[in-house]
Amino acid sequence: MKRLIFMLALAWAWPAFGQAYPTKPVRIIVAQAPGGASDLLIRVLGRKLGEILGQQIIIDNRPGAGANIGAEVAAQAAPDGYTLFMVSAPHAVAPSLYRKLGYDLARDFTPITLLGSEPLCMVVHPSLPPKTIRELVAFLKARPGQVSYGSTGNGAVNHLATELFKSRAGVDMVHVPYKGSAFAIPDVISGVVPVLFANVSPLQPHIRSGRLRPIAVTSSKRVRTLPDVPAIAESGYAGYEAVNWFGLVARARTPDEIVRKLNGAIRQSLALPEVREFYEKRGADQMSGTPEEMRAFLQSETAKWAAVVKASGARID
């Protein structure tokens, strides 16, 4: 009888708890070093989110191990809404790349909302003759296995985006992995490797200066900051899309009232002019939606990249 009374009291208390939340600072774990693309975006969003929630938002950077260290730390957090995790495309790829992970994306986390995506841009060294996708595919088909391409690491989204393009276009290129775009981009500029898929924002200064030639973007449509550059999807490869997306999740079993409150506050933050302007300057697209929509998106992305990883033969361990 005492147990029944306790459970009824607990059930009665949860809605009030959800309404009072948050009563202390909220931590967002980011599996990326400070200054990275998603880190900058979450800091701008976090400031506005903190104002709406009435509590400080603390950004906790936990980079390393292909973005898995941050995920493992977040998977051990209490399910109380005070530790959130910024999930991104690499976390949908990881189950297919690693034999053992210290977390399970579907089991250990509950979705809150998607935040946005950053497209990639395919660039080439200006000495390479092709200026369009059609010309590049013809160039590569005439030289199977003779042209190399760079990526920011084995299993990185831009590596798999290139593998997806290779599969769709029926071409063969040699993969040269780097330890991040800070190393890959200079080698494309100097002509060490002639082809690279990378985030739009760090490529833009080099595109404007003429040191790199843009061929196409990997989003489903053209991006605002590169309006003259076509999407691969509109260049004969309908349905092609490979972007660096990101969103927020909480620990599994976080009360639904808290998840819904966070969802509403985050979507309110995304709609603010300062946040929208920051996204636009970086060529990023806003995404939001319900927790249920994010769950379906995560399942779809995990399945999509599993097929690409299997076809590419990529493996980390």
CSV table of C-alpha atoms in Angstrom, one decimal:
chain,number,residue,atom,x,y,z
A,1,MET,CA,0.0,0.0,0.0
A,2,LYS,CA,2.8,2.4,0.9
A,3,ARG,CA,4.5,1.6,-2.5
A,4,LEU,CA,1.2,2.4,-4.3
A,5,ILE,CA,0.9,5.7,-2.5
A,6,PHE,CA,4.5,6.5,-3.3
A,7,MET,CA,4.1,5.7,-7.0
A,8,LEU,CA,0.9,7.8,-7.2
A,9,ALA,CA,2.7,10.7,-5.5
A,10,LEU,CA,5.6,10.4,-7.9
A,11,ALA,CA,3.3,10.4,-10.9
A,12,TRP,CA,1.5,13.5,-9.6
A,13,ALA,CA,4.9,15.3,-9.0
A,14,TRP,CA,6.3,14.7,-12.5
A,15,PRO,CA,4.2,17.4,-14.3
A,16,ALA,CA,5.1,19.9,-11.7
A,17,PHE,CA,8.8,19.0,-12.0
A,18,GLY,CA,8.6,19.4,-15.7
A,19,GLN,CA,7.0,22.9,-15.3
A,20,ALA,CA,9.7,23.9,-12.8
A,21,TYR,CA,12.6,22.7,-15.0
A,22,PRO,CA,15.3,23.9,-15.3
A,23,THR,CA,16.3,25.0,-11.8
A,24,LYS,CA,20.1,24.9,-12.5
A,25,PRO,CA,22.4,25.3,-15.5
A,26,VAL,CA,22.0,22.9,-18.4
A,27,ARG,CA,25.1,21.2,-19.9
A,28,ILE,CA,25.4,20.5,-23.7
A,29,ILE,CA,28.1,18.0,-24.5
A,30,VAL,CA,29.6,18.7,-28.0
A,31,ALA,CA,31.8,15.9,-29.5
A,32,GLN,CA,34.0,18.5,-31.3
A,33,ALA,CA,36.8,20.8,-30.4
A,34,PRO,CA,36.0,24.5,-29.7
A,35,GLY,CA,35.8,26.5,-32.9
A,36,GLY,CA,34.4,23.7,-35.1
A,37,ALA,CA,31.4,24.3,-37.3
A,38,SER,CA,28.8,22.7,-35.0
A,39,ASP,CA,30.5,24.1,-31.9
A,40,LEU,CA,30.1,27.7,-33.2
A,41,LEU,CA,26.5,27.1,-34.1
A,42,ILE,CA,25.5,25.5,-30.7
A,43,ARG,CA,27.2,28.4,-28.8
A,44,VAL,CA,25.1,31.0,-30.6
A,45,LEU,CA,22.0,28.9,-30.1
A,46,GLY,CA,22.9,28.1,-26.5
A,47,ARG,CA,23.0,31.8,-25.5
A,48,LYS,CA,19.5,32.4,-26.7
A,49,LEU,CA,18.2,29.1,-25.3
A,50,GLY,CA,19.6,30.1,-21.9
A,51,GLU,CA,17.7,33.3,-22.1
A,52,ILE,CA,14.5,31.5,-22.9
A,53,LEU,CA,14.9,28.9,-20.2
A,54,GLY,CA,16.2,31.3,-17.6
A,55,GLN,CA,19.3,29.2,-16.9
A,56,GLN,CA,22.9,29.2,-18.1
A,57,ILE,CA,23.8,26.8,-21.0
A,58,ILE,CA,27.2,25.3,-20.5
A,59,ILE,CA,29.0,24.0,-23.6
A,60,ASP,CA,31.2,21.0,-22.7
A,61,ASN,CA,33.6,20.0,-25.5
A,62,ARG,CA,34.5,16.3,-25.5
A,63,PRO,CA,36.2,15.7,-28.9
A,64,GLY,CA,38.1,12.5,-30.0
A,65,ALA,CA,37.7,9.0,-31.3
A,66,GLY,CA,35.5,10.0,-34.3
A,67,ALA,CA,33.1,12.0,-32.1
A,68,ASN,CA,32.5,8.9,-29.9
A,69,ILE,CA,34.1,10.1,-26.7
A,70,GLY,CA,31.4,12.8,-26.2
A,71,ALA,CA,28.7,10.3,-27.0
A,72,GLU,CA,30.0,7.9,-24.4
A,73,VAL,CA,30.1,10.5,-21.7
A,74,ALA,CA,26.6,11.7,-22.5
A,75,ALA,CA,25.3,8.1,-22.4
A,76,GLN,CA,26.3,7.9,-18.7
A,77,ALA,CA,24.4,11.1,-17.7
A,78,ALA,CA,21.4,11.1,-15.5
A,79,PRO,CA,18.0,11.2,-17.3
A,80,ASP,CA,17.0,14.5,-15.8
A,81,GLY,CA,17.4,17.0,-18.7
A,82,TYR,CA,20.5,18.7,-17.3
A,83,THR,CA,22.9,17.0,-19.6
A,84,LEU,CA,22.1,17.1,-23.3
A,85,PHE,CA,24.2,15.9,-26.2
A,86,MET,CA,24.7,17.4,-29.6
A,87,VAL,CA,24.4,14.4,-31.9
A,88,SER,CA,25.6,14.7,-35.6
A,89,ALA,CA,26.0,12.7,-38.8
A,90,PRO,CA,29.1,10.8,-37.6
A,91,HIS,CA,27.0,9.2,-34.8
A,92,ALA,CA,24.7,7.7,-37.5
A,93,VAL,CA,27.7,6.3,-39.3
A,94,ALA,CA,29.6,5.0,-36.2
A,95,PRO,CA,27.5,1.7,-35.7
A,96,SER,CA,28.7,0.5,-39.1
A,97,LEU,CA,32.3,1.6,-38.7
A,98,TYR,CA,33.1,0.4,-35.2
A,99,ARG,CA,32.8,-3.2,-34.0
A,100,LYS,CA,32.4,-1.9,-30.4
A,101,LEU,CA,30.9,1.4,-29.2
A,102,GLY,CA,30.4,2.6,-25.7
A,103,TYR,CA,26.9,3.8,-26.5
A,104,ASP,CA,23.8,2.9,-28.5
A,105,LEU,CA,22.3,5.9,-30.3
A,106,ALA,CA,18.8,4.4,-30.3
A,107,ARG,CA,18.9,2.8,-26.8
A,108,ASP,CA,20.8,5.4,-24.8
A,109,PHE,CA,19.3,8.7,-26.0
A,110,THR,CA,15.9,10.2,-26.5
A,111,PRO,CA,15.6,12.8,-29.4
A,112,ILE,CA,14.6,16.4,-28.7
A,113,THR,CA,14.9,18.1,-32.1
A,114,LEU,CA,17.1,18.5,-35.1
A,115,LEU,CA,19.0,21.8,-35.3
A,116,GLY,CA,20.3,22.1,-38.8
A,117,SER,CA,22.7,20.9,-41.5
A,118,GLU,CA,25.8,22.1,-43.3
A,119,PRO,CA,26.2,20.9,-46.9
A,120,LEU,CA,29.5,19.8,-48.4
A,121,CYS,CA,31.0,21.2,-51.6
A,122,MET,CA,32.9,19.2,-54.1
A,123,VAL,CA,36.0,21.3,-55.1
A,124,VAL,CA,38.9,20.6,-57.5
A,125,HIS,CA,42.3,22.1,-58.1
A,126,PRO,CA,42.0,24.7,-60.9
A,127,SER,CA,44.4,22.8,-63.0
A,128,LEU,CA,41.9,20.0,-63.4
A,129,PRO,CA,40.0,20.4,-66.7
A,130,PRO,CA,36.4,19.6,-65.6
A,131,LYS,CA,34.1,22.4,-64.7
A,132,THR,CA,30.9,20.5,-64.3
A,133,ILE,CA,29.7,17.2,-62.8
A,134,ARG,CA,29.2,15.8,-66.3
A,135,GLU,CA,32.7,16.8,-67.3
A,136,LEU,CA,34.2,15.4,-64.1
A,137,VAL,CA,32.5,12.1,-64.4
A,138,ALA,CA,33.7,11.7,-68.0
A,139,PHE,CA,37.2,12.7,-66.9
A,140,LEU,CA,37.2,10.1,-64.1
A,141,LYS,CA,35.7,7.3,-66.2
A,142,ALA,CA,38.6,7.8,-68.7
A,143,ARG,CA,41.1,7.5,-65.8
A,144,PRO,CA,39.8,4.7,-63.5
A,145,GLY,CA,41.8,4.6,-60.2
A,146,GLN,CA,44.2,7.3,-61.4
A,147,VAL,CA,42.7,10.3,-59.7
A,148,SER,CA,42.9,10.7,-55.9
A,149,TYR,CA,40.5,12.5,-53.5
A,150,GLY,CA,41.0,13.8,-50.0
A,151,SER,CA,38.8,13.5,-46.9
A,152,THR,CA,39.0,14.5,-43.3
A,153,GLY,CA,39.5,10.9,-42.2
A,154,ASN,CA,38.5,7.3,-42.9
A,155,GLY,CA,34.7,7.0,-42.2
A,156,ALA,CA,34.2,10.7,-42.0
A,157,VAL,CA,31.0,12.0,-43.6
A,158,ASN,CA,32.9,13.6,-46.5
A,159,HIS,CA,34.7,10.3,-47.1
A,160,LEU,CA,31.4,8.5,-47.3
A,161,ALA,CA,29.8,11.3,-49.3
A,162,THR,CA,32.5,10.8,-52.0
A,163,GLU,CA,32.0,7.0,-51.9
A,164,LEU,CA,28.3,7.5,-52.4
A,165,PHE,CA,29.1,9.8,-55.4
A,166,LYS,CA,31.5,7.2,-56.8
A,167,SER,CA,28.8,4.5,-56.5
A,168,ARG,CA,26.1,6.7,-58.1
A,169,ALA,CA,28.4,7.9,-60.9
A,170,GLY,CA,30.2,4.6,-61.6
A,171,VAL,CA,33.7,6.1,-61.2
A,172,ASP,CA,36.8,5.0,-59.3
A,173,MET,CA,39.0,7.3,-57.3
A,174,VAL,CA,41.7,6.7,-54.7
A,175,HIS,CA,41.0,7.8,-51.2
A,176,VAL,CA,43.6,9.8,-49.3
A,177,PRO,CA,42.5,10.4,-45.7
A,178,TYR,CA,43.7,13.4,-43.7
A,179,LYS,CA,43.4,14.3,-40.0
A,180,GLY,CA,40.9,17.1,-40.6
A,181,SER,CA,40.1,19.8,-43.1
A,182,ALA,CA,43.0,22.0,-41.8
A,183,PHE,CA,45.3,19.4,-43.5
A,184,ALA,CA,43.2,18.4,-46.5
A,185,ILE,CA,42.3,21.8,-47.9
A,186,PRO,CA,45.9,23.1,-48.2
A,187,ASP,CA,46.9,19.9,-50.1
A,188,VAL,CA,44.1,20.4,-52.6
A,189,ILE,CA,45.1,24.0,-53.0
A,190,SER,CA,48.7,22.9,-53.7
A,191,GLY,CA,47.6,20.2,-56.1
A,192,VAL,CA,48.7,17.2,-54.0
A,193,VAL,CA,45.2,15.8,-54.3
A,194,PRO,CA,42.9,17.2,-57.0
A,195,VAL,CA,39.5,16.5,-55.5
A,196,LEU,CA,37.8,17.1,-52.1
A,197,PHE,CA,34.4,17.1,-50.5
A,198,ALA,CA,34.3,19.5,-47.5
A,199,ASN,CA,32.1,21.7,-45.5
A,200,VAL,CA,31.1,24.8,-47.5
A,201,SER,CA,32.1,27.4,-44.9
A,202,PRO,CA,35.9,26.8,-44.7
A,203,LEU,CA,36.1,26.4,-48.5
A,204,GLN,CA,34.4,29.8,-49.4
A,205,PRO,CA,37.5,32.0,-49.1
A,206,HIS,CA,39.5,29.7,-51.4
A,207,ILE,CA,36.6,29.5,-53.8
A,208,ARG,CA,36.4,33.3,-53.9
A,209,SER,CA,40.1,33.7,-54.4
A,210,GLY,CA,40.1,31.2,-57.3
A,211,ARG,CA,42.4,28.8,-55.6
A,212,LEU,CA,39.7,26.1,-55.6
A,213,ARG,CA,37.0,25.5,-58.2
A,214,PRO,CA,33.6,24.4,-57.0
A,215,ILE,CA,31.9,21.7,-58.9
A,216,ALA,CA,28.7,20.9,-56.9
A,217,VAL,CA,27.2,20.9,-53.5
A,218,THR,CA,25.9,17.8,-51.7
A,219,SER,CA,22.6,19.2,-50.3
A,220,SER,CA,19.3,18.5,-52.1
A,221,LYS,CA,19.3,22.1,-53.5
A,222,ARG,CA,21.7,24.9,-54.0
A,223,VAL,CA,23.0,26.8,-51.0
A,224,ARG,CA,22.6,30.6,-50.5
A,225,THR,CA,26.3,31.3,-50.2
A,226,LEU,CA,27.1,29.6,-53.4
A,227,PRO,CA,24.1,30.3,-55.6
A,228,ASP,CA,25.9,29.5,-58.9
A,229,VAL,CA,27.1,26.1,-57.8
A,230,PRO,CA,24.6,23.3,-58.7
A,231,ALA,CA,23.6,20.5,-56.4
A,232,ILE,CA,24.7,17.0,-57.4
A,233,ALA,CA,21.0,16.0,-57.2
A,234,GLU,CA,20.1,18.4,-60.0
A,235,SER,CA,23.1,17.3,-62.1
A,236,GLY,CA,21.8,13.9,-63.1
A,237,TYR,CA,21.9,12.1,-59.7
A,238,ALA,CA,18.4,12.7,-58.3
A,239,GLY,CA,18.1,11.9,-54.6
A,240,TYR,CA,21.7,12.3,-53.9
A,241,GLU,CA,22.2,14.1,-50.5
A,242,ALA,CA,25.0,13.9,-48.0
A,243,VAL,CA,25.2,16.7,-45.4
A,244,ASN,CA,26.6,17.2,-41.9
A,245,TRP,CA,23.5,17.5,-39.8
A,246,PHE,CA,23.2,18.0,-36.0
A,247,GLY,CA,20.6,17.9,-33.4
A,248,LEU,CA,20.1,17.6,-29.6
A,249,VAL,CA,19.2,14.5,-27.6
A,250,ALA,CA,18.8,13.8,-23.9
A,251,ARG,CA,19.5,10.7,-22.0
A,252,ALA,CA,17.0,7.9,-22.5
A,253,ARG,CA,14.1,7.9,-19.9
A,254,THR,CA,14.3,11.7,-19.5
A,255,PRO,CA,10.7,12.7,-18.6
A,256,ASP,CA,8.6,13.6,-21.6
A,257,GLU,CA,7.5,16.9,-20.0
A,258,ILE,CA,11.1,18.0,-20.0
A,259,VAL,CA,11.8,16.8,-23.6
A,260,ARG,CA,8.7,18.7,-24.8
A,261,LYS,CA,9.7,21.9,-22.9
A,262,LEU,CA,13.2,21.7,-24.4
A,263,ASN,CA,11.8,21.1,-27.9
A,264,GLY,CA,9.7,24.2,-27.7
A,265,ALA,CA,12.4,26.4,-26.3
A,266,ILE,CA,15.0,25.2,-28.9
A,267,ARG,CA,12.6,25.8,-31.8
A,268,GLN,CA,11.8,29.3,-30.3
A,269,SER,CA,15.6,30.0,-30.2
A,270,LEU,CA,16.0,28.8,-33.8
A,271,ALA,CA,13.4,31.3,-35.0
A,272,LEU,CA,15.3,34.3,-33.6
A,273,PRO,CA,16.8,36.7,-36.2
A,274,GLU,CA,20.3,36.5,-34.6
A,275,VAL,CA,20.4,32.7,-34.8
A,276,ARG,CA,18.9,32.6,-38.3
A,277,GLU,CA,21.4,35.2,-39.6
A,278,PHE,CA,24.3,33.1,-38.1
A,279,TYR,CA,23.1,30.0,-39.9
A,280,GLU,CA,22.8,31.9,-43.2
A,281,LYS,CA,26.3,33.3,-43.1
A,282,ARG,CA,27.7,29.9,-42.7
A,283,GLY,CA,25.6,28.4,-45.5
A,284,ALA,CA,23.8,26.2,-43.0
A,285,ASP,CA,20.2,25.2,-43.2
A,286,GLN,CA,17.9,25.2,-40.2
A,287,MET,CA,16.1,22.0,-39.2
A,288,SER,CA,13.7,21.4,-36.3
A,289,GLY,CA,10.6,19.3,-35.8
A,290,THR,CA,9.2,17.0,-33.2
A,291,PRO,CA,11.1,14.4,-31.2
A,292,GLU,CA,9.2,11.7,-33.2
A,293,GLU,CA,10.3,13.2,-36.4
A,294,MET,CA,13.9,13.3,-35.2
A,295,ARG,CA,13.7,9.6,-34.2
A,296,ALA,CA,12.6,8.7,-37.7
A,297,PHE,CA,15.4,10.8,-39.2
A,298,LEU,CA,18.0,9.1,-37.1
A,299,GLN,CA,16.8,5.7,-38.1
A,300,SER,CA,16.8,6.6,-41.8
A,301,GLU,CA,20.3,8.1,-41.6
A,302,THR,CA,21.7,5.1,-39.8
A,303,ALA,CA,20.3,2.8,-42.4
A,304,LYS,CA,21.5,5.0,-45.3
A,305,TRP,CA,25.1,5.2,-44.1
A,306,ALA,CA,25.2,1.5,-43.2
A,307,ALA,CA,24.7,0.7,-46.9
A,308,VAL,CA,27.4,3.2,-48.0
A,309,VAL,CA,29.9,1.9,-45.4
A,310,LYS,CA,29.3,-1.7,-46.5
A,311,ALA,CA,29.8,-0.9,-50.1
A,312,SER,CA,32.9,1.2,-49.4
A,313,GLY,CA,34.5,-1.4,-47.2
A,314,ALA,CA,35.4,1.3,-44.7
A,315,ARG,CA,36.3,0.1,-41.2
A,316,ILE,CA,37.9,1.7,-38.1
A,317,ASP,CA,38.4,-1.3,-35.9
